[in-house]
Short mmCIF file of C-alpha atoms in Angstrom, two decimals:
data_model
loop_
_atom_site.label_atom_id
_atom_site.label_comp_id
_atom_site.label_asym_id
_atom_site.label_seq_id
_atom_site.Cartn_x
_atom_site.Cartn_y
_atom_site.Cartn_z
CA MET A 319 0.00 0.00 0.00
CA GLU A 320 1.25 3.45 -0.90
CA TRP A 321 0.40 6.01 1.76
CA LYS A 322 0.60 9.69 0.98
CA PHE A 323 -1.01 12.35 3.14
CA ASP A 324 -0.51 15.62 5.00
CA PHE A 325 -1.38 16.28 8.62
CA ALA A 326 -1.57 19.55 10.55
CA THR A 327 -2.82 20.56 13.97
CA ALA A 328 -2.49 23.19 16.70
CA GLY A 329 0.98 24.31 17.74
CA SER A 330 0.60 22.49 21.05
CA ILE A 331 -2.14 20.51 22.80
CA HIS A 332 -2.49 20.46 26.58
CA PHE A 333 -5.04 17.85 27.68
CA GLY A 334 -6.18 16.84 31.15
CA CYS A 335 -7.82 17.93 34.37
CA GLY A 336 -6.21 21.06 35.78
CA GLN A 337 -4.56 22.19 32.54
CA ILE A 338 -6.38 25.54 32.81
CA GLU A 339 -4.03 26.37 35.69
CA ARG A 340 -1.09 26.70 33.27
CA ILE A 341 -2.86 29.11 30.95
CA THR A 342 -0.96 32.22 32.05
CA SER A 343 2.42 30.68 31.22
CA LEU A 344 1.16 29.92 27.70
CA LEU A 345 -0.28 33.39 27.18
CA ALA A 346 2.70 35.17 28.73
CA ALA A 347 4.91 33.62 26.04
CA VAL A 348 3.27 35.86 23.40
CA ASP A 349 3.82 39.61 23.37
CA GLY A 350 0.94 42.06 23.54
CA PRO A 351 -2.43 42.49 25.26
CA ILE A 352 -4.95 39.66 25.08
CA LEU A 353 -8.42 39.90 23.58
CA VAL A 354 -10.45 37.40 25.63
CA VAL A 355 -13.29 36.13 23.45
CA HIS A 356 -15.89 34.38 25.59
CA GLY A 357 -19.52 33.37 25.94
CA LYS A 358 -21.91 33.23 28.87
CA ASN A 359 -20.09 30.81 31.19
CA ALA A 360 -19.20 33.39 33.83
CA LYS A 361 -17.59 30.88 36.19
CA VAL A 362 -15.05 29.65 33.64
CA VAL A 363 -14.39 33.14 32.29
CA SER A 364 -13.70 34.50 35.77
CA LEU A 365 -11.37 31.57 36.44
CA LEU A 366 -9.34 32.60 33.40
CA THR A 367 -9.40 36.36 33.86
CA ARG A 368 -8.52 36.11 37.54
CA GLN A 369 -5.36 34.24 36.55
CA LEU A 370 -4.56 36.91 33.96
CA ASP A 371 -4.95 39.65 36.55
CA LEU A 372 -2.76 37.84 39.08
CA ALA A 373 -0.08 37.41 36.41
CA GLY A 374 -0.27 41.10 35.48
CA LEU A 375 -1.30 40.38 31.88
CA ALA A 376 -3.28 43.08 30.05
CA TRP A 377 -6.57 41.95 28.55
CA GLU A 378 -9.94 43.13 27.32
CA PRO A 379 -13.16 41.12 26.85
CA PHE A 380 -15.18 40.49 23.70
CA VAL A 381 -18.47 38.72 24.39
CA ILE A 382 -20.07 36.27 21.95
CA SER A 383 -23.83 35.91 22.24
CA GLY A 384 -25.11 32.90 20.32
CA GLU A 385 -23.44 31.55 17.21
CA PRO A 386 -21.14 34.08 15.48
CA THR A 387 -21.95 35.87 12.24
CA VAL A 388 -19.73 37.67 9.77
CA ASP A 389 -20.66 40.93 11.49
CA THR A 390 -19.61 39.51 14.88
CA ALA A 391 -16.22 38.56 13.47
CA ALA A 392 -15.75 41.96 11.81
CA GLN A 393 -16.60 43.78 15.05
CA GLY A 394 -14.20 41.56 16.96
CA GLY A 395 -11.43 42.20 14.46
CA GLU A 396 -11.95 45.93 14.86
CA ALA A 397 -11.91 45.60 18.67
CA ALA A 398 -8.63 43.68 18.48
CA ARG A 399 -7.01 46.34 16.29
CA LYS A 400 -8.30 49.17 18.48
CA MET A 401 -6.79 47.71 21.64
CA GLY A 402 -3.55 46.70 19.90
CA ALA A 403 -4.07 43.05 20.75
CA GLY A 404 -1.11 40.75 20.35
CA GLN A 405 -3.13 37.57 20.70
CA VAL A 406 -6.59 36.08 21.24
CA ALA A 407 -7.73 33.73 24.01
CA ALA A 408 -11.04 32.05 23.09
CA VAL A 409 -12.76 30.35 26.03
CA GLY A 410 -16.12 28.71 25.44
CA GLY A 411 -17.94 26.29 23.17
CA GLY A 412 -17.31 25.76 19.49
CA SER A 413 -19.03 29.00 18.51
CA VAL A 414 -16.75 31.04 20.75
CA MET A 415 -13.61 29.32 19.49
CA ASP A 416 -14.71 29.77 15.88
CA ALA A 417 -15.38 33.44 16.59
CA GLY A 418 -11.95 33.81 18.21
CA LYS A 419 -10.19 32.33 15.19
CA ALA A 420 -12.14 34.49 12.74
CA ILE A 421 -11.49 37.61 14.82
CA ALA A 422 -7.76 36.81 14.92
CA ALA A 423 -7.75 36.54 11.12
CA LEU A 424 -9.76 39.70 10.44
CA ALA A 425 -7.65 41.70 12.88
CA THR A 426 -4.65 41.37 10.58
CA ASN A 427 -6.17 40.95 7.10
CA PRO A 428 -7.71 43.86 5.16
CA GLY A 429 -11.15 43.98 3.58
CA PRO A 430 -14.55 42.59 4.57
CA PRO A 431 -15.05 39.02 5.88
CA SER A 432 -16.78 38.09 2.61
CA ASP A 433 -13.40 38.27 0.84
CA TYR A 434 -12.31 35.14 2.70
CA LEU A 435 -15.53 33.11 3.00
CA GLU A 436 -16.12 29.96 0.97
CA VAL A 437 -19.38 29.28 -0.92
CA VAL A 438 -20.92 32.76 -0.56
CA GLY A 439 -17.74 34.88 -0.63
CA LYS A 440 -14.65 35.31 -2.77
CA ASN A 441 -12.79 32.52 -0.93
CA LEU A 442 -9.54 34.48 -1.12
CA PRO A 443 -6.57 33.18 0.88
CA LEU A 444 -5.48 35.13 3.92
CA THR A 445 -2.52 37.34 3.08
CA CYS A 446 -1.31 38.00 6.64
CA ARG A 447 -0.96 35.60 9.54
CA PRO A 448 -3.75 35.96 12.10
CA LEU A 449 -3.05 36.90 15.69
CA PRO A 450 -1.99 33.85 17.72
CA VAL A 451 -4.98 32.07 19.25
CA THR A 452 -5.17 30.00 22.42
CA ALA A 453 -8.36 27.92 22.34
CA ILE A 454 -9.95 26.73 25.58
CA PRO A 455 -13.08 24.58 25.05
CA THR A 456 -15.78 24.46 27.73
CA THR A 457 -17.93 21.89 25.93
CA ALA A 458 -17.09 18.52 24.38
CA GLY A 459 -18.31 18.95 20.83
CA THR A 460 -16.75 20.71 17.88
CA GLY A 461 -13.04 20.11 18.37
CA SER A 462 -12.56 23.66 17.06
CA GLU A 463 -9.47 24.00 19.24
CA VAL A 464 -7.53 21.98 16.64
CA THR A 465 -9.27 22.84 13.35
CA ARG A 466 -8.26 25.18 10.55
CA ASN A 467 -11.65 26.79 9.90
CA ALA A 468 -14.11 29.14 11.59
CA VAL A 469 -17.83 28.68 10.92
CA LEU A 470 -19.75 31.94 10.59
CA GLY A 471 -23.38 32.70 9.94
CA VAL A 472 -24.24 34.79 6.90
CA PRO A 473 -27.76 36.06 7.65
CA ASP A 474 -28.28 37.65 4.23
CA ALA A 475 -27.68 34.29 2.52
CA GLN A 476 -29.33 32.24 5.30
CA VAL A 477 -26.38 29.88 5.52
CA LYS A 478 -23.36 29.07 7.67
CA VAL A 479 -20.03 28.81 5.90
CA SER A 480 -16.36 28.65 6.80
CA LEU A 481 -13.45 31.01 6.76
CA ARG A 482 -10.71 28.48 6.14
CA SER A 483 -6.92 28.61 6.25
CA PRO A 484 -4.05 26.54 7.67
CA TRP A 485 -3.12 29.72 9.54
CA LEU A 486 -6.31 29.44 11.60
CA LEU A 487 -4.93 26.50 13.56
CA PRO A 488 -4.54 27.77 17.15
CA GLN A 489 -1.08 28.21 18.59
CA ALA A 490 -2.25 26.25 21.64
CA ALA A 491 -5.25 24.13 22.62
CA VAL A 492 -5.97 23.78 26.33
CA VAL A 493 -8.48 20.96 26.88
CA ASP A 494 -9.44 20.69 30.55
CA PRO A 495 -12.41 18.32 31.11
CA THR A 496 -13.23 19.96 34.45
CA LEU A 497 -14.45 23.01 32.50
CA THR A 498 -17.29 20.89 31.05
CA LEU A 499 -18.75 19.70 34.37
CA SER A 500 -21.39 22.45 34.49
CA VAL A 501 -22.77 21.77 30.99
CA PRO A 502 -26.50 20.89 31.28
CA PRO A 503 -27.85 17.56 29.95
CA ALA A 504 -29.46 18.89 26.76
CA VAL A 505 -26.28 20.73 25.74
CA THR A 506 -24.19 17.69 26.72
CA ALA A 507 -26.32 15.59 24.38
CA ALA A 508 -26.19 17.99 21.44
CA THR A 509 -22.49 18.79 21.64
CA GLY A 510 -21.64 15.16 22.34
CA MET A 511 -23.53 14.01 19.25
CA ASP A 512 -21.57 16.57 17.25
CA ALA A 513 -18.35 15.10 18.63
CA LEU A 514 -19.57 11.61 17.68
CA THR A 515 -20.45 12.83 14.18
CA GLN A 516 -16.94 14.22 13.81
CA VAL A 517 -15.27 10.87 14.43
CA LEU A 518 -17.79 9.00 12.27
CA GLU A 519 -17.82 11.18 9.16
CA PRO A 520 -14.00 11.37 8.80
CA ALA A 521 -13.88 7.56 9.22
CA LEU A 522 -16.03 7.23 6.08
CA SER A 523 -14.61 10.25 4.28
CA LEU A 524 -13.10 10.11 0.82
CA ARG A 525 -10.10 11.92 2.33
CA ALA A 526 -9.48 9.56 5.26
CA ASN A 527 -5.85 8.68 5.95
CA PRO A 528 -4.04 6.27 8.28
CA ILE A 529 -3.60 8.84 11.06
CA THR A 530 -7.21 10.03 11.04
CA ASP A 531 -8.35 6.39 10.95
CA LEU A 532 -6.61 5.85 14.29
CA PHE A 533 -8.34 8.86 15.81
CA CYS A 534 -11.74 7.82 14.46
CA GLU A 535 -11.52 4.24 15.69
CA GLU A 536 -10.58 5.40 19.18
CA GLY A 537 -13.34 8.02 19.17
CA LEU A 538 -16.04 5.66 17.91
CA ARG A 539 -15.11 3.00 20.46
CA THR A 540 -15.37 5.58 23.26
CA ALA A 541 -18.17 7.98 22.37
CA CYS A 542 -21.50 6.19 22.76
CA ASP A 543 -21.08 4.86 26.29
CA ALA A 544 -19.21 7.94 27.52
CA LEU A 545 -21.84 10.30 26.12
CA ALA A 546 -24.71 8.36 27.69
CA ALA A 547 -22.88 8.41 31.05
CA ALA A 548 -22.13 12.14 30.89
CA TYR A 549 -25.75 12.84 29.95
CA GLU A 550 -27.02 10.80 32.91
CA ASP A 551 -24.60 12.32 35.42
CA GLY A 552 -22.95 15.59 34.50
CA GLN A 553 -20.54 15.32 37.45
CA ASN A 554 -19.09 12.05 36.16
CA LEU A 555 -15.58 13.33 35.54
CA GLY A 556 -14.47 10.09 33.93
CA ALA A 557 -17.21 10.34 31.31
CA ARG A 558 -16.56 14.06 30.84
CA THR A 559 -12.86 13.36 30.28
CA LYS A 560 -13.64 10.68 27.71
CA MET A 561 -15.98 13.03 25.84
CA ALA A 562 -13.37 15.82 25.87
CA TRP A 563 -11.02 13.26 24.38
CA VAL A 564 -13.54 12.25 21.69
CA SER A 565 -14.12 15.91 20.82
CA LEU A 566 -10.39 16.52 20.46
CA LEU A 567 -10.02 13.40 18.30
CA GLY A 568 -12.88 14.61 16.11
CA GLY A 569 -11.23 17.97 15.60
CA LEU A 570 -7.94 16.32 14.67
CA ALA A 571 -9.73 13.99 12.25
CA LEU A 572 -12.02 16.47 10.50
CA ALA A 573 -9.26 19.05 10.06
CA ASN A 574 -7.32 16.52 8.01
CA ALA A 575 -9.94 14.19 6.49
CA GLY A 576 -13.04 16.35 6.10
CA LEU A 577 -16.62 15.53 7.03
CA GLY A 578 -19.71 14.49 5.08
CA ALA A 579 -23.41 14.92 4.43
CA VAL A 580 -24.39 15.56 8.07
CA HIS A 581 -22.35 18.74 8.06
CA GLY A 582 -23.17 19.43 4.43
CA LEU A 583 -26.84 19.68 5.42
CA ALA A 584 -26.22 21.27 8.82
CA GLY A 585 -24.68 24.43 7.33
CA PRO A 586 -27.75 25.48 5.35
CA ILE A 587 -30.13 24.40 8.11
CA GLY A 588 -28.19 26.39 10.69
CA GLY A 589 -28.42 29.47 8.53
CA MET A 590 -32.19 29.12 8.18
CA CYS A 591 -33.17 28.53 11.82
CA THR A 592 -31.90 29.39 15.28
CA ALA A 593 -31.11 25.83 16.40
CA GLY A 594 -27.61 25.04 17.59
CA HIS A 595 -25.22 23.22 15.29
CA GLY A 596 -24.92 20.20 17.59
CA GLU A 597 -28.69 19.74 17.75
CA ILE A 598 -28.92 19.73 13.96
CA CYS A 599 -26.12 17.18 13.58
CA ALA A 600 -27.72 15.01 16.25
CA ALA A 601 -31.02 14.96 14.38
CA LEU A 602 -29.35 13.98 11.09
CA LEU A 603 -26.57 11.54 12.06
CA ALA A 604 -28.45 8.23 12.10
CA ALA A 605 -30.39 9.05 8.93
CA VAL A 606 -27.31 10.07 6.94
CA THR A 607 -25.43 6.95 8.08
CA ARG A 608 -28.35 4.70 7.14
CA VAL A 609 -28.76 6.20 3.66
CA ASN A 610 -25.01 6.17 2.99
CA LEU A 611 -24.92 2.51 4.03
CA ARG A 612 -27.82 1.56 1.77
CA CYS A 613 -26.05 3.21 -1.18
CA ALA A 614 -22.83 1.39 -0.36
CA GLU A 615 -24.71 -1.93 -0.23
CA ALA A 616 -26.01 -1.15 -3.74
CA GLY A 617 -22.44 -0.92 -5.01
CA ARG A 618 -22.00 2.85 -4.98
CA GLY A 619 -18.81 4.25 -3.49
CA SER A 620 -15.28 2.87 -3.28
CA PRO A 621 -14.56 -0.90 -3.28
CA GLY A 622 -13.54 -0.87 0.38
CA LEU A 623 -16.47 1.18 1.64
CA MET A 624 -18.61 -1.73 2.88
CA ARG A 625 -15.69 -3.07 4.89
CA ARG A 626 -15.28 0.33 6.49
CA PHE A 627 -19.00 0.45 7.35
CA GLU A 628 -18.65 -2.94 9.03
CA GLN A 629 -15.70 -1.65 11.05
CA VAL A 630 -17.71 1.42 12.10
CA GLY A 631 -20.51 -0.88 13.29
CA GLN A 632 -18.02 -2.89 15.35
CA TRP A 633 -16.39 0.20 16.85
CA LEU A 634 -19.73 1.81 17.75
CA THR A 635 -21.12 -1.30 19.43
CA GLY A 636 -17.91 -2.70 20.90
CA SER A 637 -18.65 -6.09 19.32
CA GLU A 638 -16.41 -7.70 16.72
CA ARG A 639 -19.48 -9.61 15.49
CA ALA A 640 -21.50 -6.48 14.83
CA THR A 641 -22.69 -5.60 11.34
CA ALA A 642 -22.87 -2.21 9.67
CA GLU A 643 -26.63 -2.24 10.32
CA ASP A 644 -25.93 -2.79 14.03
CA GLY A 645 -23.97 0.44 13.99
CA VAL A 646 -26.93 2.34 12.53
CA ARG A 647 -29.22 0.82 15.16
CA LYS A 648 -26.78 1.93 17.88
CA LEU A 649 -26.99 5.51 16.62
CA GLN A 650 -30.78 5.36 16.49
CA ALA A 651 -30.95 4.02 20.04
CA LEU A 652 -28.53 6.67 21.33
CA ARG A 653 -30.69 9.38 19.78
CA LYS A 654 -33.65 8.08 21.80
CA THR A 655 -31.62 7.78 25.00
CA LEU A 656 -30.47 11.38 24.70
CA GLN A 657 -33.98 12.62 23.80
CA ILE A 658 -32.69 14.32 20.67
CA ARG A 659 -35.25 16.62 19.10
CA GLY A 660 -36.22 16.32 15.46
CA LEU A 661 -35.78 18.99 12.83
CA ALA A 662 -39.43 20.01 13.17
CA ASP A 663 -38.85 20.95 16.81
CA LEU A 664 -35.74 22.88 15.78
CA GLY A 665 -37.72 25.21 13.51
CA VAL A 666 -37.15 23.51 10.15
CA ARG A 667 -40.12 23.46 7.76
CA ARG A 668 -40.83 20.76 5.18
CA GLU A 669 -41.41 23.40 2.54
CA ASP A 670 -37.75 24.44 2.96
CA PHE A 671 -36.36 20.98 2.16
CA GLY A 672 -35.74 21.85 -1.49
CA THR A 673 -33.84 25.00 -0.60
CA ILE A 674 -31.76 23.13 1.99
CA VAL A 675 -30.81 20.48 -0.55
CA GLU A 676 -29.83 23.07 -3.16
CA LYS A 677 -27.64 24.93 -0.68
CA ALA A 678 -26.12 21.69 0.61
CA LYS A 679 -24.85 20.83 -2.88
CA ALA A 680 -22.39 23.72 -2.60
CA ALA A 681 -21.20 22.84 0.93
CA SER A 682 -17.55 21.85 1.16
CA SER A 683 -18.38 18.95 3.51
CA MET A 684 -20.42 17.24 0.80
CA ARG A 685 -17.29 16.72 -1.28
CA ALA A 686 -15.85 14.31 1.30
CA ASN A 687 -19.04 12.24 1.77
CA PRO A 688 -18.32 8.63 0.69
CA ILE A 689 -21.36 8.64 -1.63
CA ALA A 690 -22.49 11.31 -4.09
CA LEU A 691 -26.00 11.48 -2.67
CA ARG A 692 -28.88 12.34 -4.98
CA PRO A 693 -31.41 15.08 -4.19
CA GLU A 694 -34.14 12.56 -3.40
CA GLU A 695 -31.80 10.80 -0.95
CA LEU A 696 -31.06 14.07 0.82
CA ILE A 697 -34.82 14.70 1.06
CA GLU A 698 -35.23 11.22 2.55
CA ILE A 699 -32.61 12.07 5.19
CA LEU A 700 -34.40 15.31 6.07
CA GLU A 701 -37.70 13.44 6.36
CA GLU A 702 -36.18 10.89 8.73
CA GLY A 703 -34.58 13.60 10.84
CA PHE A 704 -37.76 15.66 10.90
CA GLU A 705 -39.51 13.79 13.69
CA SER A 706 -38.17 13.29 17.22
#
């Protein structure tokens, strides 16, 4: 076998309980004031900023409310320039980390955000390196602390798209599972299903490689039981640590192998309703996997695809005798256990299915899906994900 692939990730990764306590030494290594991009988790934010104050490091806040838009990123870039920021610390969920990376890029690159956006923008490459970013996740979901893109909402186009560049990889990722202990059950479920999606889609991706395969196998073997345990008992630090690990693995995998139809559909849906990204992925995951599998069984896709589906079924269930269909059933059962809402409850309308499918065709994630799904198959997925 001839292996040929590239792999890139954050400058450094610091994983484990208590890693937040070393944050000042990481930030002090970079010159200049710190723009602290954060969400609503006041306890975690105060834990960080108190350390900055004790270390005598200059900082200013930039608050993210909800999922970031292009306007949010532009305002943050302006705030960073105005204060003369030398770096960005993004502490929060995936939306906050994405915002932090986009702000770091727009602080140093001229022109409007649309110059650099894929799908709806000019998709120009960044010309200047962004400000260094330290990413500190407080949920186990997106793995954005080790990815090279920032997802932004574009309200005028009713879609979410990425600002993408190898330069967006954070200089440091600080993954401390103790920061996720306060996440409520519904958010644990949604973000955890996103993390699961991001080790499943790269495993089936057309761009999978031997390194990402290792990450995906480990993540798929770990995710289902750990997520159910964290959902049942949010103070279960062992389960929280495992889910932080799965989320990190998913970020490492997707940044180098891409995603698939779950995320290809989630971008347009997220731009057309107010539901969170994790909730949308959770509603779609089992349906996309089932339809992809049926197409593979019909002989569509690469020659080795059915074998990979069988492996995914074994990894998800923990049984070497499991079939690919057993894997789909595991996902369907997990959705019920976590009380995942359907697309209808998330504000999606059936009359918008056609528009969603048309927009999904242009999504970058669709290009890595193992099957070139037809419009009627995408409609079938939306129908299955519609009900709770």
